[in-house]
Coordinates of C-alpha atoms and ligand atoms in Angstrom, one line a residue:
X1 CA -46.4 84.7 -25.2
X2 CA -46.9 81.9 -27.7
X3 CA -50.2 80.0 -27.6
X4 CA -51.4 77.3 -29.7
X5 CA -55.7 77.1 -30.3
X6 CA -56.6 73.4 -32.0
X7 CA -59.8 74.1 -33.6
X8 CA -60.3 76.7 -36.1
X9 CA -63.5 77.2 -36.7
X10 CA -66.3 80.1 -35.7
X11 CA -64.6 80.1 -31.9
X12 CA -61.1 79.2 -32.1
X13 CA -59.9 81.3 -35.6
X14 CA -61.4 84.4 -33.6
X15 CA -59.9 84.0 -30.4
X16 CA -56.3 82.8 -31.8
X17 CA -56.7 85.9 -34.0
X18 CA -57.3 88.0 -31.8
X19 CA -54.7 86.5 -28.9
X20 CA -52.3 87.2 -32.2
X21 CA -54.2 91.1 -32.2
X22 CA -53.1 91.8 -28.6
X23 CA -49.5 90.4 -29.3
X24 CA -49.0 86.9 -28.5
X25 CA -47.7 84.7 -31.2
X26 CA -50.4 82.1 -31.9
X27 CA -50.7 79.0 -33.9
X28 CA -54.4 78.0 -34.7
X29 CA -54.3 74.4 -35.7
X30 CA -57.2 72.7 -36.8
X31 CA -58.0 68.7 -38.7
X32 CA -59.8 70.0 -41.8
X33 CA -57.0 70.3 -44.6
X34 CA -59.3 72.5 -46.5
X35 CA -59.9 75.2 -44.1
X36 CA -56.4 75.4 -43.2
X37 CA -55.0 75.6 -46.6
X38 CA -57.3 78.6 -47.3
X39 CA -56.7 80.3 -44.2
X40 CA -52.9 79.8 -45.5
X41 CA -53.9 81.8 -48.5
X42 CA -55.8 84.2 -46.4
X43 CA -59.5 82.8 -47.3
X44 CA -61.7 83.2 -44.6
X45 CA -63.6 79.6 -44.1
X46 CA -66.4 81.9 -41.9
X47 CA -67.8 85.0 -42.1
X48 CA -67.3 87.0 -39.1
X49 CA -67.2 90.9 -39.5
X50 CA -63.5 92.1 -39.3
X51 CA -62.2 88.7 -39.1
X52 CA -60.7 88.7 -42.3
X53 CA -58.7 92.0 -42.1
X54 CA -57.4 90.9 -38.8
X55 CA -56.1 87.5 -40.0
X56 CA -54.2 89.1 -42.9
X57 CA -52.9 91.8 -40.3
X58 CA -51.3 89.4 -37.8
X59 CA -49.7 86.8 -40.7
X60 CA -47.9 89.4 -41.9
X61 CA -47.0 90.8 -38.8
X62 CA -45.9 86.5 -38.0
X63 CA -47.7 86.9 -35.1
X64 CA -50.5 84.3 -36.5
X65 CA -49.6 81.3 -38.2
X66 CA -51.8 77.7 -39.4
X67 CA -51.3 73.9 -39.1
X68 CA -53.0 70.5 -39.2
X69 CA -50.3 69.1 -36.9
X70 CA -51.3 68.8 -33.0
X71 CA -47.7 67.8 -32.3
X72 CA -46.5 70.8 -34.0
X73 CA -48.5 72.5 -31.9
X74 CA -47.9 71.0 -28.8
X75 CA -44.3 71.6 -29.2
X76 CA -45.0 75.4 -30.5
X77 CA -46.5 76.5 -27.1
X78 CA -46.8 76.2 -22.9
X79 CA -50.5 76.9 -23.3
X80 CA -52.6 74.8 -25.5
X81 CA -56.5 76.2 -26.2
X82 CA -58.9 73.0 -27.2
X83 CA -61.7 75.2 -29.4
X84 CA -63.1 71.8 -31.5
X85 CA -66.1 71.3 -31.7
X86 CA -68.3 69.9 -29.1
X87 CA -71.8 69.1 -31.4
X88 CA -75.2 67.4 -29.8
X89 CA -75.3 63.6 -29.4
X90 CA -77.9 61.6 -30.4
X91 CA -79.8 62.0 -26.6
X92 CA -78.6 65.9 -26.7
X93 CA -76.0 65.0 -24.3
X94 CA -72.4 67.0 -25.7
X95 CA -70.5 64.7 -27.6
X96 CA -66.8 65.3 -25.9
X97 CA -64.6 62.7 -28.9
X98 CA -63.4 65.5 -30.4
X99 CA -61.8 67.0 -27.1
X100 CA -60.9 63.7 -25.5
X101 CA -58.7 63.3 -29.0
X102 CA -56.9 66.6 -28.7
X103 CA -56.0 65.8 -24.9
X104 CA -54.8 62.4 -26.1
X105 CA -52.7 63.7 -28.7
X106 CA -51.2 66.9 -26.7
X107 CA -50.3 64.1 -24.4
X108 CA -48.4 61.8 -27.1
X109 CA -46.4 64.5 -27.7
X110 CA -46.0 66.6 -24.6
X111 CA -42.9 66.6 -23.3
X112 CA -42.3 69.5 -20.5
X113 CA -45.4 71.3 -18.7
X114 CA -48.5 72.4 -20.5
X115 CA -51.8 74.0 -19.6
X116 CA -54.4 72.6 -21.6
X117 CA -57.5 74.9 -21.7
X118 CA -61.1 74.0 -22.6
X119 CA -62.5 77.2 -24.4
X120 CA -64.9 75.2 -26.5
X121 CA -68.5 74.6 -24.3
X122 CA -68.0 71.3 -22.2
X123 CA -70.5 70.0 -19.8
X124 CA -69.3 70.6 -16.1
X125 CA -66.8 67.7 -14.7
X126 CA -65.1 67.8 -18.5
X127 CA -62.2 69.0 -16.7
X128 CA -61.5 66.0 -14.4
X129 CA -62.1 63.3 -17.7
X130 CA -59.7 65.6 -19.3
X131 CA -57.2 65.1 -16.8
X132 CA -57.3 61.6 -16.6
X133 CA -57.4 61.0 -20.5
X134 CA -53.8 63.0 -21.0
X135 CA -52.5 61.6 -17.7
X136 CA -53.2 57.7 -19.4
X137 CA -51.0 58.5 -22.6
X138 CA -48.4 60.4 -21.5
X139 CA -45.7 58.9 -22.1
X140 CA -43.8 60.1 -19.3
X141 CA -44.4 61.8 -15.8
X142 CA -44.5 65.3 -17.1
X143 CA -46.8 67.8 -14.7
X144 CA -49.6 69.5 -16.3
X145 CA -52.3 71.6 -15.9
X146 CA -56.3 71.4 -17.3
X147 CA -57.9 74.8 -17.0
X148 CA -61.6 75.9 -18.4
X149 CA -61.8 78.9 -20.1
X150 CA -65.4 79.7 -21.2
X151 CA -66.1 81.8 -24.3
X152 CA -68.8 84.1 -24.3
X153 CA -68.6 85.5 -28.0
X154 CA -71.7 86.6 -30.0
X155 CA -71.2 85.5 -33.7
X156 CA -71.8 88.4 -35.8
X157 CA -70.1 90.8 -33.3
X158 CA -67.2 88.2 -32.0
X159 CA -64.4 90.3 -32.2
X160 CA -65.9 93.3 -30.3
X161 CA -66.8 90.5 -27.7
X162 CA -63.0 89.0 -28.1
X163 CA -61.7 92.5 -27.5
X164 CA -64.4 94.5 -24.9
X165 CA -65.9 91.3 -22.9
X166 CA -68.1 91.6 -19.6
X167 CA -65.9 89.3 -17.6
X168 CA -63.3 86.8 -18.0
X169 CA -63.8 83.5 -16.8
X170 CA -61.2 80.9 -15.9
X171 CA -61.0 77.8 -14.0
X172 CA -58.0 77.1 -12.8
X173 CA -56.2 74.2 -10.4
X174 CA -52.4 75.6 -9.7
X175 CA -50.8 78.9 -9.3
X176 CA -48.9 78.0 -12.6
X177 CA -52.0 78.1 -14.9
X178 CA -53.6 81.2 -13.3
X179 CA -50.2 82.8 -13.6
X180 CA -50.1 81.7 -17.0
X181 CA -54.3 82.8 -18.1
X182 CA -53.8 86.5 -16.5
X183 CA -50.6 87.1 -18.8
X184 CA -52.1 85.8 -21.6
X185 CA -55.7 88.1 -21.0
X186 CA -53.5 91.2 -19.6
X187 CA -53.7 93.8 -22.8
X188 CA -57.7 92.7 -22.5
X189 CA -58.2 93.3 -19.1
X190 CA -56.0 97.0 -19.1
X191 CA -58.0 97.9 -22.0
X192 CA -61.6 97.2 -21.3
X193 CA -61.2 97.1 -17.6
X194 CA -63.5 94.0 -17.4
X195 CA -63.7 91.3 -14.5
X196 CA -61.3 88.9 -14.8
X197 CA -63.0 85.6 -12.5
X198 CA -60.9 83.2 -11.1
X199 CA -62.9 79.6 -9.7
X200 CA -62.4 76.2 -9.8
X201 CA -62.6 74.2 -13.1
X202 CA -66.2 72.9 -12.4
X203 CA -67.6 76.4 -12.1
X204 CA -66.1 77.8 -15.1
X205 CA -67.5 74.9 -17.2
X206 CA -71.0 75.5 -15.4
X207 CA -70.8 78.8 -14.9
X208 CA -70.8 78.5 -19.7
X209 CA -73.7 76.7 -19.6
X210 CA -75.7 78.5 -17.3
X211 CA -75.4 81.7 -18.9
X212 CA -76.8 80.3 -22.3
X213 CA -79.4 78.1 -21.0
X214 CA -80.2 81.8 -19.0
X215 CA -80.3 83.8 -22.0
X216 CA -82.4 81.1 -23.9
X217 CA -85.0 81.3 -21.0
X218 CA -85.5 84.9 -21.4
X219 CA -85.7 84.7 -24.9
X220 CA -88.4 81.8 -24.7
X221 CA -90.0 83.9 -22.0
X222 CA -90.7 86.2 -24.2
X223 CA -91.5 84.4 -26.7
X224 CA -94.0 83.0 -24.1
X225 CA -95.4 85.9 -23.5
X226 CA -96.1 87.1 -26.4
X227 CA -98.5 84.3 -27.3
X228 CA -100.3 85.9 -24.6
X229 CA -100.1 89.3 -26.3
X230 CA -101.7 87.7 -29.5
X231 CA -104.2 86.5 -27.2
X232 CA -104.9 89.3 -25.1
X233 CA -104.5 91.9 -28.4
X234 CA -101.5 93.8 -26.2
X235 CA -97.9 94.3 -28.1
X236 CA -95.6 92.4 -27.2
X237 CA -93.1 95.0 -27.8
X238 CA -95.1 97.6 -25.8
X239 CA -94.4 95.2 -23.0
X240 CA -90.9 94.3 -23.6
X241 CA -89.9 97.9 -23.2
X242 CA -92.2 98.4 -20.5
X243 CA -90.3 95.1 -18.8
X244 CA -86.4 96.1 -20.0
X245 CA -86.3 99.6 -18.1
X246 CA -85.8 97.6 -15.1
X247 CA -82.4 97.5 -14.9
X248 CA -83.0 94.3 -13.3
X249 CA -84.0 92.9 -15.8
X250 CA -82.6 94.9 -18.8
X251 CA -83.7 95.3 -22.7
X252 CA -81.8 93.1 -24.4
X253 CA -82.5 89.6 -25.1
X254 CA -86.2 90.8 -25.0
X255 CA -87.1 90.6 -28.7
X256 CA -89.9 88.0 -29.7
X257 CA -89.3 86.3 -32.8
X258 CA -89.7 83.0 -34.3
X259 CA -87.4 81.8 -31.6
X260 CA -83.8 81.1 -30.8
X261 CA -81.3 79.0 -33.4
X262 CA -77.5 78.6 -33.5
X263 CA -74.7 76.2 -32.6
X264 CA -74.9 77.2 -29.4
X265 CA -78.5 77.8 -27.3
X266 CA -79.8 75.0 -29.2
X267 CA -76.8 72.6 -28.2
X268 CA -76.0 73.9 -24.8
X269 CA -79.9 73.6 -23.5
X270 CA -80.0 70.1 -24.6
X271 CA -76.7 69.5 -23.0
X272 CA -77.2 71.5 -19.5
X273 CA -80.3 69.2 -19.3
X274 CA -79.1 66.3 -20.3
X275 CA -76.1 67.1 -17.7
X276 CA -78.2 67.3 -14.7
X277 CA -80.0 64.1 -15.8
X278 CA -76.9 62.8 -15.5
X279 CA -76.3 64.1 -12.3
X280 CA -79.9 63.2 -10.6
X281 CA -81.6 66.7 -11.4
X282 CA -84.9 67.2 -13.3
X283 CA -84.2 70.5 -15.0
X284 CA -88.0 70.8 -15.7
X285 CA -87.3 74.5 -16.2
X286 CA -85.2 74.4 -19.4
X287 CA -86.9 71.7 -20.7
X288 CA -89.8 73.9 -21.0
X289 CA -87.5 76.6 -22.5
X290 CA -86.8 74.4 -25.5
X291 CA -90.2 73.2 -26.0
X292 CA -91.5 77.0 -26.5
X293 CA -88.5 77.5 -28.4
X294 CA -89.9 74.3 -31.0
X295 CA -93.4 75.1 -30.8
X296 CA -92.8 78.8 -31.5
X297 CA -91.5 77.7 -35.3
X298 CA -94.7 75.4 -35.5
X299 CA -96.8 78.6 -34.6
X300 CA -95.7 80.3 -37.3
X301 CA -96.3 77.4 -39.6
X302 CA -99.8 77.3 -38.4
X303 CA -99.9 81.2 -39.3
X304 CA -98.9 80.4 -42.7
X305 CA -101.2 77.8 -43.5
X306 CA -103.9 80.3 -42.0
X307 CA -102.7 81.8 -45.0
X308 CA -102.0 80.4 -47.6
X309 CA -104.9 77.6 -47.3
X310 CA -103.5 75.6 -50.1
X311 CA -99.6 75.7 -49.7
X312 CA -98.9 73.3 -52.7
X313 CA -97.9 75.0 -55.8
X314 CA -97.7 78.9 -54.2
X315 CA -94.6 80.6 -54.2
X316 CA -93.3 81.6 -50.8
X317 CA -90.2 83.9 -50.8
X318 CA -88.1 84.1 -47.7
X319 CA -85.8 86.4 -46.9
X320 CA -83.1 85.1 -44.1
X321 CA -81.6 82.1 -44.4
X322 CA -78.7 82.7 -41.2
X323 CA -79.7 82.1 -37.7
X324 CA -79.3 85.6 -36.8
X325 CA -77.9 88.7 -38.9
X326 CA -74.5 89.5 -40.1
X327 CA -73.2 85.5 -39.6
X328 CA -73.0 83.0 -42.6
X329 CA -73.6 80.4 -39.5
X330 CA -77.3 78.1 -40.6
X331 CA -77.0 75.8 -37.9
X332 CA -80.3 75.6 -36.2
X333 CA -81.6 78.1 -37.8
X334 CA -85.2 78.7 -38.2
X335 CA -85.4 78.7 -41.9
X336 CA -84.0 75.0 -41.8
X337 CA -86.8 73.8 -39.9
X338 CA -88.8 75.9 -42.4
X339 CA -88.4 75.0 -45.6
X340 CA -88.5 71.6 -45.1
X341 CA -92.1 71.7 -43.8
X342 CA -93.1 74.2 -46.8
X343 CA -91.0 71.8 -49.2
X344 CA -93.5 68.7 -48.0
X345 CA -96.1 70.8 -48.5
X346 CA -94.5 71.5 -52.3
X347 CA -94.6 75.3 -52.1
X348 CA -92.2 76.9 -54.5
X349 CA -89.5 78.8 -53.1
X350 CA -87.6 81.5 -53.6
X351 CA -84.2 82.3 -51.2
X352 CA -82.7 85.3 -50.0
X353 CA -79.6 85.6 -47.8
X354 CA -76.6 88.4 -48.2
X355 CA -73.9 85.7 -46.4
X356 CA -75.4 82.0 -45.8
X357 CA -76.7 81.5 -49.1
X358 CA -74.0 79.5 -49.8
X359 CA -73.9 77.2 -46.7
X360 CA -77.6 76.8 -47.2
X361 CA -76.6 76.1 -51.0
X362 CA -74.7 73.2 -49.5
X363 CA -77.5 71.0 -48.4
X364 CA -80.4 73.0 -51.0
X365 CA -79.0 72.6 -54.0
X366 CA -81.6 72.5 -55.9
X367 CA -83.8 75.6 -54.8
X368 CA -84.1 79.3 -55.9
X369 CA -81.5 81.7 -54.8
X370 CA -82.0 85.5 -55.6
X371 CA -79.2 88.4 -54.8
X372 CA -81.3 90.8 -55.1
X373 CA -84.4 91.3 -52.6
X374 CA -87.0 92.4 -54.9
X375 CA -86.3 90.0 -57.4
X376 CA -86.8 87.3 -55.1
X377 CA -90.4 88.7 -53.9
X378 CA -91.6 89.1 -57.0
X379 CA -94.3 87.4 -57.9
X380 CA -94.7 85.6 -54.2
X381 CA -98.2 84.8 -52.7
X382 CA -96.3 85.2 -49.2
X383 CA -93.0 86.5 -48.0
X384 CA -91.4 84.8 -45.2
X385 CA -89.2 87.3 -43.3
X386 CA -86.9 84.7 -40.7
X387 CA -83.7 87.3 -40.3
X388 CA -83.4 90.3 -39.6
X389 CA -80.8 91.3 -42.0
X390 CA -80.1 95.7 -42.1
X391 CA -80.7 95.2 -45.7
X392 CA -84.3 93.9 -44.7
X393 CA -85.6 96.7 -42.9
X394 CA -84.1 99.4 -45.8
X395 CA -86.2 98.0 -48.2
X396 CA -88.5 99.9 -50.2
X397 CA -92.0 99.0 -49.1
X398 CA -93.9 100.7 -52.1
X399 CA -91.7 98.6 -54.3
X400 CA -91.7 95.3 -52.7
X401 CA -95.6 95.5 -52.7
X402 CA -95.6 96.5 -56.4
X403 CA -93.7 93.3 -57.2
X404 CA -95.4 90.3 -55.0
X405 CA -98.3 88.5 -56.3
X406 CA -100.4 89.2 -53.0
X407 CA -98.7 91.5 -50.7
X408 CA -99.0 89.0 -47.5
X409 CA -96.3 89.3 -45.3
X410 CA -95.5 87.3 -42.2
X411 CA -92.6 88.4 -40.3
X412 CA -90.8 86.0 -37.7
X413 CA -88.5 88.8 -37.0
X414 CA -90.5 91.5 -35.8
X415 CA -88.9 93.6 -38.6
X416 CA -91.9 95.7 -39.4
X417 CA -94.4 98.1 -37.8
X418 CA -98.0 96.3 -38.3
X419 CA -99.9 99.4 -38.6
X420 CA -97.4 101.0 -41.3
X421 CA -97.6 97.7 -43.1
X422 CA -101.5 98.1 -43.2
X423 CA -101.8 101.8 -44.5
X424 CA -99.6 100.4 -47.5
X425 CA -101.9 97.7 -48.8
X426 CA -99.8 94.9 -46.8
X427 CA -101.7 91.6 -44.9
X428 CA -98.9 91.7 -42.5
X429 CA -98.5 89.5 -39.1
X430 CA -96.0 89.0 -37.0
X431 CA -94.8 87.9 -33.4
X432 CA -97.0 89.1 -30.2
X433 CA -98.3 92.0 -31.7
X434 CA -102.0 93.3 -33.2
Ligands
UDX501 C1 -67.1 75.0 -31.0 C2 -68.1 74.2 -30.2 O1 -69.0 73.6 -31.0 C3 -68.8 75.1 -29.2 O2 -69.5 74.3 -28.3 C4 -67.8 75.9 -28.4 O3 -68.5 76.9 -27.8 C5 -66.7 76.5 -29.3 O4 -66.1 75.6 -30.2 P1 -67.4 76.3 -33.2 O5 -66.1 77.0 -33.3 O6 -68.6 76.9 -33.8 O7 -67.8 75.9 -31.7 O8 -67.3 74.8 -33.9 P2 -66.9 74.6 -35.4 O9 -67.2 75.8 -36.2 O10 -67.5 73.3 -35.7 O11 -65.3 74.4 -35.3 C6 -64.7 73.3 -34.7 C7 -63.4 73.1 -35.4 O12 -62.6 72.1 -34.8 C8 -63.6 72.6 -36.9 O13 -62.9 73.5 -37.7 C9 -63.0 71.2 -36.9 O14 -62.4 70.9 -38.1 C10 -62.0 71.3 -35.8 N1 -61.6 70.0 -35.2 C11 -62.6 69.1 -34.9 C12 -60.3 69.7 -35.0 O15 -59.4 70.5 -35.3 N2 -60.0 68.5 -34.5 C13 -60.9 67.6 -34.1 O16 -60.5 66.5 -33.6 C14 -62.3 67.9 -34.3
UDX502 C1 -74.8 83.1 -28.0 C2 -74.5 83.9 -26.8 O1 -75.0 85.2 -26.9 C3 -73.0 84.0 -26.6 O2 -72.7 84.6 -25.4 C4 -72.4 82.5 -26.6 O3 -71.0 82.6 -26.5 C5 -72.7 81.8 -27.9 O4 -74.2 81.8 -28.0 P1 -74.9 83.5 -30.6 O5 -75.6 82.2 -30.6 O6 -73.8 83.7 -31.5 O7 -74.3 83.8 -29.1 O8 -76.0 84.6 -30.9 P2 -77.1 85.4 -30.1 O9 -77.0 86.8 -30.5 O10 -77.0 85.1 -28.6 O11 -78.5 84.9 -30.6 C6 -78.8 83.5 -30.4 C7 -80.2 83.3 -31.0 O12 -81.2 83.9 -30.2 C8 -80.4 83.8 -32.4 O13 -81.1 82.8 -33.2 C9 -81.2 85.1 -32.3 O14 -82.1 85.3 -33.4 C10 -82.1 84.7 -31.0 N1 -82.5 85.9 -30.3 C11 -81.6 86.7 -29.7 C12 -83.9 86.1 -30.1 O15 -84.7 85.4 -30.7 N2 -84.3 87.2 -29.4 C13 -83.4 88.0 -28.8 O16 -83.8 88.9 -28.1 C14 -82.0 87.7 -28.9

């Protein structure tokens, strides 16, 4: 089937891509010239593991294809994925422009039946807006469809998700557009066998939000709990496996750390609350969520200051720059919030990151950036470990000691075992643990 994704960036390149994987004939449009003009020379504009050897699979096989133009692409297909971007407002609430704009222009130039389907996150209701925002500008009375199709991709393993998810989810109105979803997610559902959920639009949309504001909570829980460990001298670990056996409640999603970044937790939190403001409800619950997930980063501050005493003038390396492993992606991410509090503090830096050094490069210009891992610990008075990136954990401890000015470690990560770290000369703390 041919299907048209507007939006091409860490969502909508990987699910057009892999739509184009499992054999429809997909055109990703997106607004930024730049990105599509090197995704027409087969740059990748993100990092995503196996993205890239994907895209240059499916142009050649002209399954995949790229455009600026929404009227080219409301022409090219029946089924029209909206994947923009759908980035905090200034009171946390989701700010919906860029999706009102694709609905108005999909309507400009519609001229037979479409399903437009929401797979970027949109606050529950977005559906019904939508609706009304095509049906004002279309020029004629052409039936349509609004659907919401949640994604539920992990950046950093996005394809796997694409390819092997836990459930589908769509919300649908008509026969047409459900008819219409299950053909386009058939080679998905025959090969991983997973759930494919049928509700009404409103659901779907909630049923995005609650799932990340759920996962943010556990993470926070733990988070919570293992202030408590600190406290109590238990290890937070110890207790996280003791918890995750349960298959109740289940290991993952159980690691303390400096606490949860992204485009998404962040932003969907903020916009689940500020949703059932909106709708009269007091969501006391997440609110809490995010303010452990803020106070954890200013924990580890304190812990550095504890430190470090005098923070002006030491160099602090950090190793991590990405909001999690194996994603170029720095929005939210811890080490933002960081290095602008060591920065006012006028510590000297030094930067390590395999894949977002770049990104970060963008709005740091003007700090230290070191390829190699021991080169950027050496001579440090602290090292800052904020991802836990595989090449982290291979290091050679001996060495890294050898090279830093004190060998004082403080790990938001978790990366580390504490009394490993000791036997080999390191001051080493970390998250909920001795
Ligand atoms: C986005 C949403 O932010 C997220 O809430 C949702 O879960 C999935 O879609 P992401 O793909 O990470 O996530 O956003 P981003 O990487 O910013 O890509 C959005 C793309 O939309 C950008 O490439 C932007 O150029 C494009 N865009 C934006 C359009 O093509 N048209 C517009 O009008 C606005
Ligand atoms: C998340 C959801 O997992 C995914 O389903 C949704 O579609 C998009 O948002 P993502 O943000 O890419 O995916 O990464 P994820 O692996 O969920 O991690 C999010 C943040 O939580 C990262 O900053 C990570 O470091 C942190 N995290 C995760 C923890 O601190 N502890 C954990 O145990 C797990």
């Amino acid at each position: 089937m041919k299907i048209t994704v507007v939006g091409t960036g860490y969502v909508g390149l990987v699910t057009g891509t892999c739509f184009a994987e499992i054999g429809h004939e997909v055109l990703c449009v997106d607004i930024d010239e730049r990105k599509i003009n090197m995704l027409r020379k087969l740059q990748m504009p993100i990092y995503e593991p196996g993205l890239e050897d994907l895209v240059k699979k499916n142009v050649a096989a002209k399954r995949l294809n790229f455009s600026t133009s929404v009227k080219e692409g409301t022409e090219f297909a029946e089924v029209i994925f909206i994947a923009v971007g759908t980035p905090p407002g200034a009171r946390g609430e989701a700010n919906l422009s860029y999706v009102e704009q694709v609905g108005r222009k999909v309507a400009e130039y519609m001229t037979s039946y479409r399903l437009l389907v929401e797979k970027s996150t949109v606050p529950a209701n977005t559906g019904g807006e939508l609706k009304r925002a095509v049906t004002k500008y279309l020029r004629a009375d052409i039936d349509f469809d609004v659907a919401s199709n949640p994604e539920f991709l992990r950046e950093g393993s996005a394809i796997e998700d694409a390819f092997s998810p836990d459930r589908i989810v769509v919300g649908v109105e008509s026969e047409r557009a459900s008819k219409l979803l299950r053909e386009i997610y058939d080679p998905v559902i025959k090969k991983s066998g997973c759930a494919f959920l049928e509700m009404s639009v409103t659901s779907a949309e909630l049923t995005k939000h609650a799932s990340n504001s759920f996962l943010a909570m556990k993470i926070s829980y733990i988070n919570a709990v293992s202030r408590i460990c600190e406290l109590a001298g238990a290890d937070v670990e110890e207790v996280a496996r003791g918890m995750g056996l349960d298959k109740r409640i289940g290991p993952r999603f159980l690691n303390a750390g400096i606490g949860f970044g992204g485009s998404c937790f962040p932003k969907d939190v903020d916009a689940f609350v500020h949703l059932a403001d909106r709708l009269g409800y007091n969501f006391e619950l997440l609110k809490e969520v995010q303010h452990i997930n803020k106070t954890q980063r200013e924990l580890l501050m304190k812990k550095i200051q504890h430190e470090l005493w005098v923070v002006q003038d030491k160099t602090v390396a950090i190793f991590g720059l990405a909001f999690k492993p194996e994603t170029d992606d720095i929005r939210e991410a811890p080490s933002l919030y960081v290095v602008s509090q060591l920065l006012e503090s006028k510590a000297k830096l030094k930067l390590w990151d395999p894949v977002a050094e770049s990104n970060f490069k963008e709005q740091y210009p003007q700090l230290e950036y070191h390829p190699d891992l021991l080169d950027c610990a050496k001579g440090a008075d602290l090292l800052l470990i904020l991802t836990e990136w595989p090449q982290v954990k291979a290091l050679d401890l001996i060495k890294l000691r050898d090279v830093m000015a004190c060998p004082v470690i403080i790990d938001g990560r978790n990366v580390f075992d504490p009394e490993k770290m000791r036997k080999l000369g390191f001051t080493y703390h970390s998250i909920g643990r001795k």
